[in-house]
Amino acid sequence: MLMAHPAVLPNLVEQYVTLRTLHAEDGGTEVRRRMDDMAYTLCVSTGTRDVDAALVAARHRLPGARTMDDSVLAT
């Protein structure tokens, strides 16, 4: 499965949240279309089928999201 590099995820999440806010305030068709496009991009980038799951997955993969995760440390 193709996964986006964690460095691009913050921008994707920020863009989607901004568009969602604009849609709540404006409700225009152009904002909705862009929001749908960004939701699709997030889903593809995180390997999910739902934008809410994509946001959770993206935030989970953000740098510093799992500061207590020592699974990459050698034992």
mmCIF file of N, CA and C in Angstrom, residues 3 19 27 51 63 68:
data_model
loop_
_atom_site.group_PDB
_atom_site.id
_atom_site.type_symbol
_atom_site.label_atom_id
_atom_site.label_comp_id
_atom_site.label_asym_id
_atom_site.label_seq_id
_atom_site.Cartn_x
_atom_site.Cartn_y
_atom_site.Cartn_z
ATOM 1 N N MET A 3 1.861 4.846 0.960
ATOM 2 C CA MET A 3 1.583 5.744 2.079
ATOM 3 C C MET A 3 2.368 7.036 1.869
ATOM 4 N N LEU A 19 -10.410 24.010 4.783
ATOM 5 C CA LEU A 19 -11.528 23.919 3.847
ATOM 6 C C LEU A 19 -12.824 23.561 4.565
ATOM 7 N N GLY A 27 -20.212 27.494 2.701
ATOM 8 C CA GLY A 27 -21.064 26.466 2.101
ATOM 9 C C GLY A 27 -21.085 26.482 0.593
ATOM 10 N N VAL A 51 -12.894 9.880 5.545
ATOM 11 C CA VAL A 51 -12.073 11.045 5.857
ATOM 12 C C VAL A 51 -11.783 11.148 7.353
ATOM 13 N N PRO A 63 4.950 13.733 12.681
ATOM 14 C CA PRO A 63 6.167 13.728 13.495
ATOM 15 C C PRO A 63 5.858 14.138 14.935
ATOM 16 N N MET A 68 6.327 8.507 22.899
ATOM 17 C CA MET A 68 6.688 7.453 23.820
ATOM 18 C C MET A 68 6.921 6.115 23.119
#
